[in-house]
Coordinates of C-alpha atoms and ligand atoms in Angstrom, one line a residue:
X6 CA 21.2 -3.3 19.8
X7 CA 21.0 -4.3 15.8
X8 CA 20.1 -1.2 14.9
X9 CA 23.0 0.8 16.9
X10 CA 25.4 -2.0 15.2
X11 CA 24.3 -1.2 11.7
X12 CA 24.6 2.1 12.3
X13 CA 28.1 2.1 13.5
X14 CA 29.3 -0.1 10.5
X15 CA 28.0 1.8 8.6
X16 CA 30.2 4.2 10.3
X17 CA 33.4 2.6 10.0
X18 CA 32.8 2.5 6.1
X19 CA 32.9 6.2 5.9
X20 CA 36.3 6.7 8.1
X21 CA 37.7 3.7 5.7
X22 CA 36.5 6.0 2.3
X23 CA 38.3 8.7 3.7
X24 CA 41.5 6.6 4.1
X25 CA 41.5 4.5 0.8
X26 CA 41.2 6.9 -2.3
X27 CA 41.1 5.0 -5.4
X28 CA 37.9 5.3 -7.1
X29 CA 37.0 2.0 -7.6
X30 CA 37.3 1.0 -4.0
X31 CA 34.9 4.5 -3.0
X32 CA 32.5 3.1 -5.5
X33 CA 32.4 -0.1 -3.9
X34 CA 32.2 1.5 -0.5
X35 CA 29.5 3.5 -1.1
X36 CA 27.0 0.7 -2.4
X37 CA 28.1 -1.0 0.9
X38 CA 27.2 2.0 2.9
X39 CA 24.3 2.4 0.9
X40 CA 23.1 -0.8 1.5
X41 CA 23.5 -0.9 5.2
X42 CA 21.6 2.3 5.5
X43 CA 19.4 0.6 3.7
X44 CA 19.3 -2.3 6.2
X45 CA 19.6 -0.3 9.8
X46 CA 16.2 1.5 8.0
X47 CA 14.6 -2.1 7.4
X48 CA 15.2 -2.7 10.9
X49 CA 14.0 0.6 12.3
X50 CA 10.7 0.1 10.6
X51 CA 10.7 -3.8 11.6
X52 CA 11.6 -2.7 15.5
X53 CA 8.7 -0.2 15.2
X54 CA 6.1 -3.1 14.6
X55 CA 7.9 -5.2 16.8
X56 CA 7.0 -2.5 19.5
X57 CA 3.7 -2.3 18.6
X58 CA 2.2 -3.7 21.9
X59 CA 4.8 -2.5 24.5
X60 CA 4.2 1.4 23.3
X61 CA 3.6 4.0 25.8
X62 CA 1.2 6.5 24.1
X63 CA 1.4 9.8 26.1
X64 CA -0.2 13.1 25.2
X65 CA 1.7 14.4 22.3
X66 CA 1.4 18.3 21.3
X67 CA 0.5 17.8 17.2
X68 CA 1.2 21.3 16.3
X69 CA 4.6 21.4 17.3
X70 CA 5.2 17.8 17.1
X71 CA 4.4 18.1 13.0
X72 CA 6.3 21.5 12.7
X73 CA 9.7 19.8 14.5
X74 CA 9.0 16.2 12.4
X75 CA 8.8 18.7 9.0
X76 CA 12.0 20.1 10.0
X77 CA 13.9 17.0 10.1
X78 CA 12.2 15.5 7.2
X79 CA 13.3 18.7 5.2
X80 CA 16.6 17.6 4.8
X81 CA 16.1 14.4 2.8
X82 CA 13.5 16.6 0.6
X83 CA 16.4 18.2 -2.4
X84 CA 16.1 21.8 -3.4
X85 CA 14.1 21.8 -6.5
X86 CA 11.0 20.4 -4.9
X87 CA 8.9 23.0 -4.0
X88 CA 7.5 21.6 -0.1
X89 CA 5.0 23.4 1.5
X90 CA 2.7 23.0 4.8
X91 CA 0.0 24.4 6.0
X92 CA -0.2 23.7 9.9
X93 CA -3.5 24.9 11.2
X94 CA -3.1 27.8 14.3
X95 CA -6.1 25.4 15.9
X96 CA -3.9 23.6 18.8
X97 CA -4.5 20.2 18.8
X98 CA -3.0 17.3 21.6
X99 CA -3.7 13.6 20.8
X100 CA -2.8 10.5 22.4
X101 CA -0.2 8.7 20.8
X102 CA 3.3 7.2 20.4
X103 CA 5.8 9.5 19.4
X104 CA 8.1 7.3 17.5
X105 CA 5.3 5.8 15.1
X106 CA 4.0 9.2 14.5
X107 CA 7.7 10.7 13.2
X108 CA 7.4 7.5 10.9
X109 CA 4.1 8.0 9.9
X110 CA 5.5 11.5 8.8
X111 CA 8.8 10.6 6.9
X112 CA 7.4 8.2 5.0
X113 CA 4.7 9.9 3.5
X114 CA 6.8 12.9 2.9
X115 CA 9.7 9.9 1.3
X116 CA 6.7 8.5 -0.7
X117 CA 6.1 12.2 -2.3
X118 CA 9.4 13.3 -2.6
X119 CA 9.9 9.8 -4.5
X120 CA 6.4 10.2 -6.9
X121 CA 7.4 13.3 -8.0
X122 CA 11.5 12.6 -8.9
X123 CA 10.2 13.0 -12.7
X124 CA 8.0 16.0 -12.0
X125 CA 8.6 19.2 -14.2
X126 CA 7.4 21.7 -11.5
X127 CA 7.7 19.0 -8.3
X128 CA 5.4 20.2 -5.1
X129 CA 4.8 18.7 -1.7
X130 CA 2.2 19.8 0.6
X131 CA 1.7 18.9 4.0
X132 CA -1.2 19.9 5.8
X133 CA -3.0 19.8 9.4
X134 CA -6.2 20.6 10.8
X135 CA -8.8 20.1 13.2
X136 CA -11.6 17.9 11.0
X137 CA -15.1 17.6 12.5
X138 CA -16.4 14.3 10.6
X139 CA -20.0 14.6 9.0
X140 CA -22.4 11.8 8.5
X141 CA -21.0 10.7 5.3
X142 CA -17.6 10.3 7.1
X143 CA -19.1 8.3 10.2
X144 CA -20.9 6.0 7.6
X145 CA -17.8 5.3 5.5
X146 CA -15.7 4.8 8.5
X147 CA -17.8 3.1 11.0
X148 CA -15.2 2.6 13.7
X149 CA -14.4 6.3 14.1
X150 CA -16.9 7.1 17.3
X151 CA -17.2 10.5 16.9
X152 CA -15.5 13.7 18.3
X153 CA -12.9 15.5 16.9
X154 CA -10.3 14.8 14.9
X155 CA -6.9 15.8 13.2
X156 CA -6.5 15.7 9.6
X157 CA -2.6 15.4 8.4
X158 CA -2.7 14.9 4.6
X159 CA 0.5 14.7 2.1
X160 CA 0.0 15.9 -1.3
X161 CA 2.3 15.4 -4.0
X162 CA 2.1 16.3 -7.7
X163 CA 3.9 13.3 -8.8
X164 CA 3.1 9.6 -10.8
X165 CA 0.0 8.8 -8.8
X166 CA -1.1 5.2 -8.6
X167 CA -2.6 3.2 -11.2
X168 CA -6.3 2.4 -10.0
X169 CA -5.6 -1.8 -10.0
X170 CA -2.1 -1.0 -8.0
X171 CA -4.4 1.0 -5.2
X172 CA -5.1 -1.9 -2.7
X173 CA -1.5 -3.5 -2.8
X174 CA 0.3 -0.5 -1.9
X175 CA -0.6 -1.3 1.8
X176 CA 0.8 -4.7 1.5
X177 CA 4.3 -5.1 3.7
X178 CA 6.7 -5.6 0.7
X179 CA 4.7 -4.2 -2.0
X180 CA 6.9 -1.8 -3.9
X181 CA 7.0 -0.2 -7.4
X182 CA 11.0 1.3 -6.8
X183 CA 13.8 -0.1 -7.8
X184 CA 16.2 -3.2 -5.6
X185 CA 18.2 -1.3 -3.1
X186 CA 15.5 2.0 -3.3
X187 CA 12.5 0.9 -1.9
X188 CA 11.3 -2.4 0.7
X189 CA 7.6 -1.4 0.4
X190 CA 7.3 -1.5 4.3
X191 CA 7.0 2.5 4.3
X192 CA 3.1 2.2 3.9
X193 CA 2.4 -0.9 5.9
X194 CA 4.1 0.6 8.7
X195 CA 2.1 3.5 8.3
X196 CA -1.1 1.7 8.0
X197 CA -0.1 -0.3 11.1
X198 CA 0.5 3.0 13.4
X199 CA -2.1 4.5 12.0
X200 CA -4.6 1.3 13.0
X201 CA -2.7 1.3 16.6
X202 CA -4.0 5.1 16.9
X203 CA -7.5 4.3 16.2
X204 CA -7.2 6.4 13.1
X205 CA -8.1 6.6 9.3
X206 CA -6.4 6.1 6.4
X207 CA -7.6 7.7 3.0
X208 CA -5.2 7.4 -0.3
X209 CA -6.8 9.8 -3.4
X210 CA -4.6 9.3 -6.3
X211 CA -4.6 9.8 -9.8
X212 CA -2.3 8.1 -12.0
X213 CA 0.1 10.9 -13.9
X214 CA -1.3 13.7 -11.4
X215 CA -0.7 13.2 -8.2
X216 CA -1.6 11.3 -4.7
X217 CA -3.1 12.7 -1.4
X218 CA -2.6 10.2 1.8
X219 CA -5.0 11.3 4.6
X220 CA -4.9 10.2 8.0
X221 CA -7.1 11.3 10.4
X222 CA -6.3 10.9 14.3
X223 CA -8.5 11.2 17.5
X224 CA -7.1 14.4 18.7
X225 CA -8.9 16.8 21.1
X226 CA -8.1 20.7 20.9
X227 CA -5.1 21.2 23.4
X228 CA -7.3 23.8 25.7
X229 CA -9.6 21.5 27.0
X230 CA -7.5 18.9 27.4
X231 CA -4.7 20.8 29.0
X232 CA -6.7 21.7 32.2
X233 CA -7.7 17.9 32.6
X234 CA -4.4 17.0 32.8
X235 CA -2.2 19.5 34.8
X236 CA -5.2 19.6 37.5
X237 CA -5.9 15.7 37.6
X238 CA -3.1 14.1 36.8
X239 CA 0.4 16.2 37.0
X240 CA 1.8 17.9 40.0
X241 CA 3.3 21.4 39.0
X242 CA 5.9 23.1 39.7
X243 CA 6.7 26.4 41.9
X244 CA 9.2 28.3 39.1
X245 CA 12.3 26.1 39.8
X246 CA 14.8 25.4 37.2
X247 CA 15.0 22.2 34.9
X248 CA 18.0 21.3 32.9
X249 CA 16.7 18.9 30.1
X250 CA 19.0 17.4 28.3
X251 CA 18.0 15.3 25.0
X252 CA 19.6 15.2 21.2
X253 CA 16.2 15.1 19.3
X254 CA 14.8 18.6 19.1
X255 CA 11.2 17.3 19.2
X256 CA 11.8 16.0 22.5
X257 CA 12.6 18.6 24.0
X258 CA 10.5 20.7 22.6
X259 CA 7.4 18.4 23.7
X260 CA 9.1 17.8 27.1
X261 CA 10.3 21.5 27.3
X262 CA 6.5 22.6 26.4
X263 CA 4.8 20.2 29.6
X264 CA 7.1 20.9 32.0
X265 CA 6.9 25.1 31.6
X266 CA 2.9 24.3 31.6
X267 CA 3.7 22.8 34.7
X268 CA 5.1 25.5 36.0
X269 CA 9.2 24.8 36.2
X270 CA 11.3 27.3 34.4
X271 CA 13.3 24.7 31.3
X272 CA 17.2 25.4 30.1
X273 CA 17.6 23.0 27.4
X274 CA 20.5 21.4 25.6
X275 CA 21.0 18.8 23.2
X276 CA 24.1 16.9 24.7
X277 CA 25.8 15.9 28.0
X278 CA 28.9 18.4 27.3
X279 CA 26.8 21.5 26.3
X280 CA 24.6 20.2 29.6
X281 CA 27.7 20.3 31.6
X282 CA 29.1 23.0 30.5
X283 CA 26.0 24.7 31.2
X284 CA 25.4 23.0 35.1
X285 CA 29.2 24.0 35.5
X286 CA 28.3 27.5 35.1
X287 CA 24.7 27.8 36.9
X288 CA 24.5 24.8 39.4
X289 CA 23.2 27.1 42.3
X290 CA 19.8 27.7 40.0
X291 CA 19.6 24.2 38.8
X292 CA 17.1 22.2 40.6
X293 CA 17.4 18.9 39.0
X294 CA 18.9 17.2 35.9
X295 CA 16.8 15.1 33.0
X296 CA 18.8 13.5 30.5
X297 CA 18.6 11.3 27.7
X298 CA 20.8 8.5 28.3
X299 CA 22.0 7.8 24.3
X300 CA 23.2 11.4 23.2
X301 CA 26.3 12.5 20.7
X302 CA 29.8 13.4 22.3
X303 CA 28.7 12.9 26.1
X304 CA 25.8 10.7 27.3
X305 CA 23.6 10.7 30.2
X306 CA 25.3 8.8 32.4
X307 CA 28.8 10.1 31.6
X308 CA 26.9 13.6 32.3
X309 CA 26.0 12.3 35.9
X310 CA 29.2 11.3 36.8
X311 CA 30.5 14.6 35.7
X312 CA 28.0 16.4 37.3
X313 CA 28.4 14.3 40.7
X314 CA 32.3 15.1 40.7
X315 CA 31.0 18.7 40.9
X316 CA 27.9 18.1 43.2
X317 CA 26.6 14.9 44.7
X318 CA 22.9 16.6 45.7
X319 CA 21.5 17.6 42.9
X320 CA 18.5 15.1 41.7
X321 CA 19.0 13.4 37.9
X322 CA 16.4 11.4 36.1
X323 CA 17.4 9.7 33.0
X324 CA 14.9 8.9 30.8
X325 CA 16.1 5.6 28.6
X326 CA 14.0 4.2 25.2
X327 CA 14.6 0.3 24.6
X328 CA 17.9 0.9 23.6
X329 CA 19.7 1.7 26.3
X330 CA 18.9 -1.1 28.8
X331 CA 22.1 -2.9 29.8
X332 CA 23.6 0.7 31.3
X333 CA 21.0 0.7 33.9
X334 CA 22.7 -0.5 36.3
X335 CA 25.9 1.5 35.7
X336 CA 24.4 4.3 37.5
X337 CA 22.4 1.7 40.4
X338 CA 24.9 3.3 43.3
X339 CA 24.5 7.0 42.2
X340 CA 22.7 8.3 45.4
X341 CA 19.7 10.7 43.8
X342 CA 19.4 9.4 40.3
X343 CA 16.3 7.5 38.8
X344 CA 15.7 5.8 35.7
X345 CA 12.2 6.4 33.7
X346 CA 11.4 4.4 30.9
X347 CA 10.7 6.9 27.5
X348 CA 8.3 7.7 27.1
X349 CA 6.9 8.4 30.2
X350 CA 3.8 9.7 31.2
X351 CA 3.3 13.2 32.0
X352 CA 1.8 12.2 35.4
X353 CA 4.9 10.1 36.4
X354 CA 7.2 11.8 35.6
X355 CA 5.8 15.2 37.1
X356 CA 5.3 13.2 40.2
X357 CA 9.0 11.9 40.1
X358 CA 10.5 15.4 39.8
X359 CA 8.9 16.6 43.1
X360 CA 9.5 13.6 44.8
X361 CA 13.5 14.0 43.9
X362 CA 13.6 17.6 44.4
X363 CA 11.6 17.2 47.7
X364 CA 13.8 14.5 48.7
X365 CA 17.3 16.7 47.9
Ligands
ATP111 N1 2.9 9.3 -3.0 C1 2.9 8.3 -3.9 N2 2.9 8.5 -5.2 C2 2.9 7.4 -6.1 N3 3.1 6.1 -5.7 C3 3.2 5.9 -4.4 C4 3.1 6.9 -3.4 N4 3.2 6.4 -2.2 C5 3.4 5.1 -2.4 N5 3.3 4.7 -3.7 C6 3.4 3.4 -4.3 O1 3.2 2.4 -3.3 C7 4.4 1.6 -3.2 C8 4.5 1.1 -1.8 O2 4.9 2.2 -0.9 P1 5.7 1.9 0.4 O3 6.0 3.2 1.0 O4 5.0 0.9 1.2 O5 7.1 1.3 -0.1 P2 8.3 1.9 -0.9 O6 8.2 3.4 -0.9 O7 8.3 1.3 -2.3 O8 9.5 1.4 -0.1 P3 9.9 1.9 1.4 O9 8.9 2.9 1.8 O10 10.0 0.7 2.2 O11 11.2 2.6 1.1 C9 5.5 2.4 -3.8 O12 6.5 1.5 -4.3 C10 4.8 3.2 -4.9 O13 4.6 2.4 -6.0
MG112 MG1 7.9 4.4 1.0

């Protein structure tokens, strides 16, 4: 869709830089490719709102989920800025939209890393933990009911916010940075997600020392919520073997983490060929296949027709986001293979598995 179609422009700039040298033409290239990163990330942000009432919220793991979105949001954080977080051991499972909360993350942790570009000793913190609101709390936020809540705050040593600028930074459009650096959706979308999560949002700032968002989301601590949910709503497993097959790490490592609580055994892999390669080799242990349908090098569906050249039992599920509808129906004759909408709930999707490993 137009985000995959920016993207791949983009693409094609970089193959022609590589091709045409002369400096003045890379220059020029780059600002192109600059600017239609700039507009795929416009879009991402605008598809996110655009989303906003057709979201799944599914029980998301925080702990991890934070850890894994830190990870990736490392890499546009450069060296000198000393990042730091502090992830509480308390386990903590929330209700919520996966997506919206990665966005949440980056740009809050794009925000700091921005603040503090003129910093002489530059520091990012994030934190999380379990936050048990007092009466001053309730009163200040009268649409918080009660019950627990997580507490992720980013803290950068950076420009602050002039007091009179405090109120506007919300605003869609609102933005201090340069033409080309900044479209001053990053905090509107964050105030929107935030909002659709029932949460809080708290912004402490100083102007020339620093600024602390806070949001606080209804979370519950993962024991007691974990023995709700595998006994009520998910049908476990008995041990057998699940190839899951998805390119973002935090997936997988949310859908990894249900399914062993389940009780399936989980081989994971982050693309069709390593999954293939992988089936190839163990097919007699694998019990069913879940892929991602959009994936680098080989997708899902060119994975099940690989994997039905080999063996036409084995059960697939391909899980597909909004973005890969259209290829549905490429795989509506493959006998054993079912389509899922991501993200899917825990419940239906445990009940799927059984039901195609039953029926194989
Ligand atoms: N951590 C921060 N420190 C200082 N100022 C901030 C911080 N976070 C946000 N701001 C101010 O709020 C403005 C709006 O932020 P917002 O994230 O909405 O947009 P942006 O960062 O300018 O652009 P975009 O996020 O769309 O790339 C920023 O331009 C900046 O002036
Ligand atoms: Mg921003």
């Amino acid at each position: 869709m137009a985000e995959g179609c920016l993207r791949s422009e983009s693409g094609s700039f970089h193959v022609k830089r590589k091709v045409n040298d002369p400096l003045a033409v890379t220059e020029n290239l780059e600002n192109i490719e600059s600017v239609s990163h700039r507009a795929a990330e416009i879009v991402r942000q605008l598809l996110t709102f655009a989303r906003k009432d057709s979201v799944t919220m599914h029980s998301v793991p925080l702990n991890a989920f934070i850890n894994e979105s830190l990870k990736l949001a490392r890499s546009a954080i450069p060296d000198n800025i000393s990042a730091v977080s502090d992830i509480s051991g308390q386990k903590m499972v929330m209700k919520g939209d996966a997506t919206q909360l990665q966005q949440v993350i980056m740009n809050l942790i794009n925000n700091a890393r921005d603040a503090v570009e003129d910093s002489a000793d530059p520091r990012i913190k994030v934190s999380l933990s379990l936050y048990e609101p007092d009466a001053a709390f309730l009163h200040k936020h009268p649409e918080v009911t009660g019950g627990e809540l997580a507490h992720l705050s980013v803290a950068d040593n950076g420009s602050g916010i002039p007091t009179e600028l405090i109120d506007k930074v919300f605003e869609p459009f609102f933005t201090t940075k340069s033409v080309g650096k900044g479209t001053g959706l990053g905090l509107a979308m964050v105030y929107g997600a935030v909002q659709r999560h029932n949460g809080v949002l708290e912004i402490d700032s100083i102007s020339g020392e620093g600024t602390t968002v806070h949001v606080y989301l209804p979370a519950v601590h993962e024991r007691r919520q974990e023995g709700r949910e595998v006994k009520q709503e998910s049908i476990t497993g008995q041990g057998e073997m699940i190839l899951l097959v998805d390119d973002e790490v935090m997936i997988l490592e949310t859908v990894g983490t249900v399914l062993r609580r389940l009780g399936y055994r989980v081989v994971e892999r982050t693309n069709g060929q390593e999954a293939f390669d992988y089936y190839r080799d163990h097919r007699r242990e694998i019990a069913i296949v879940i892929s991602d349908v959009l994936m680098p090098v080989l997708g899902g569906i060119e994975l099940v027709q690989a994997i039905r050249k080999l063996d036409s039992h084995v059960p697939v599920i391909l899980m597909t986001g909004y973005d890969a509808s259209g290829r549905a129906e490429q795989i509506g004759d493959v006998d054993h293979c079912a389509l899922l909408n991501k993200p899917a709930p825990i419940a239906d999707l445990s009940l799927l598995i059984r039901e195609m490993i039953q029926a194989a």
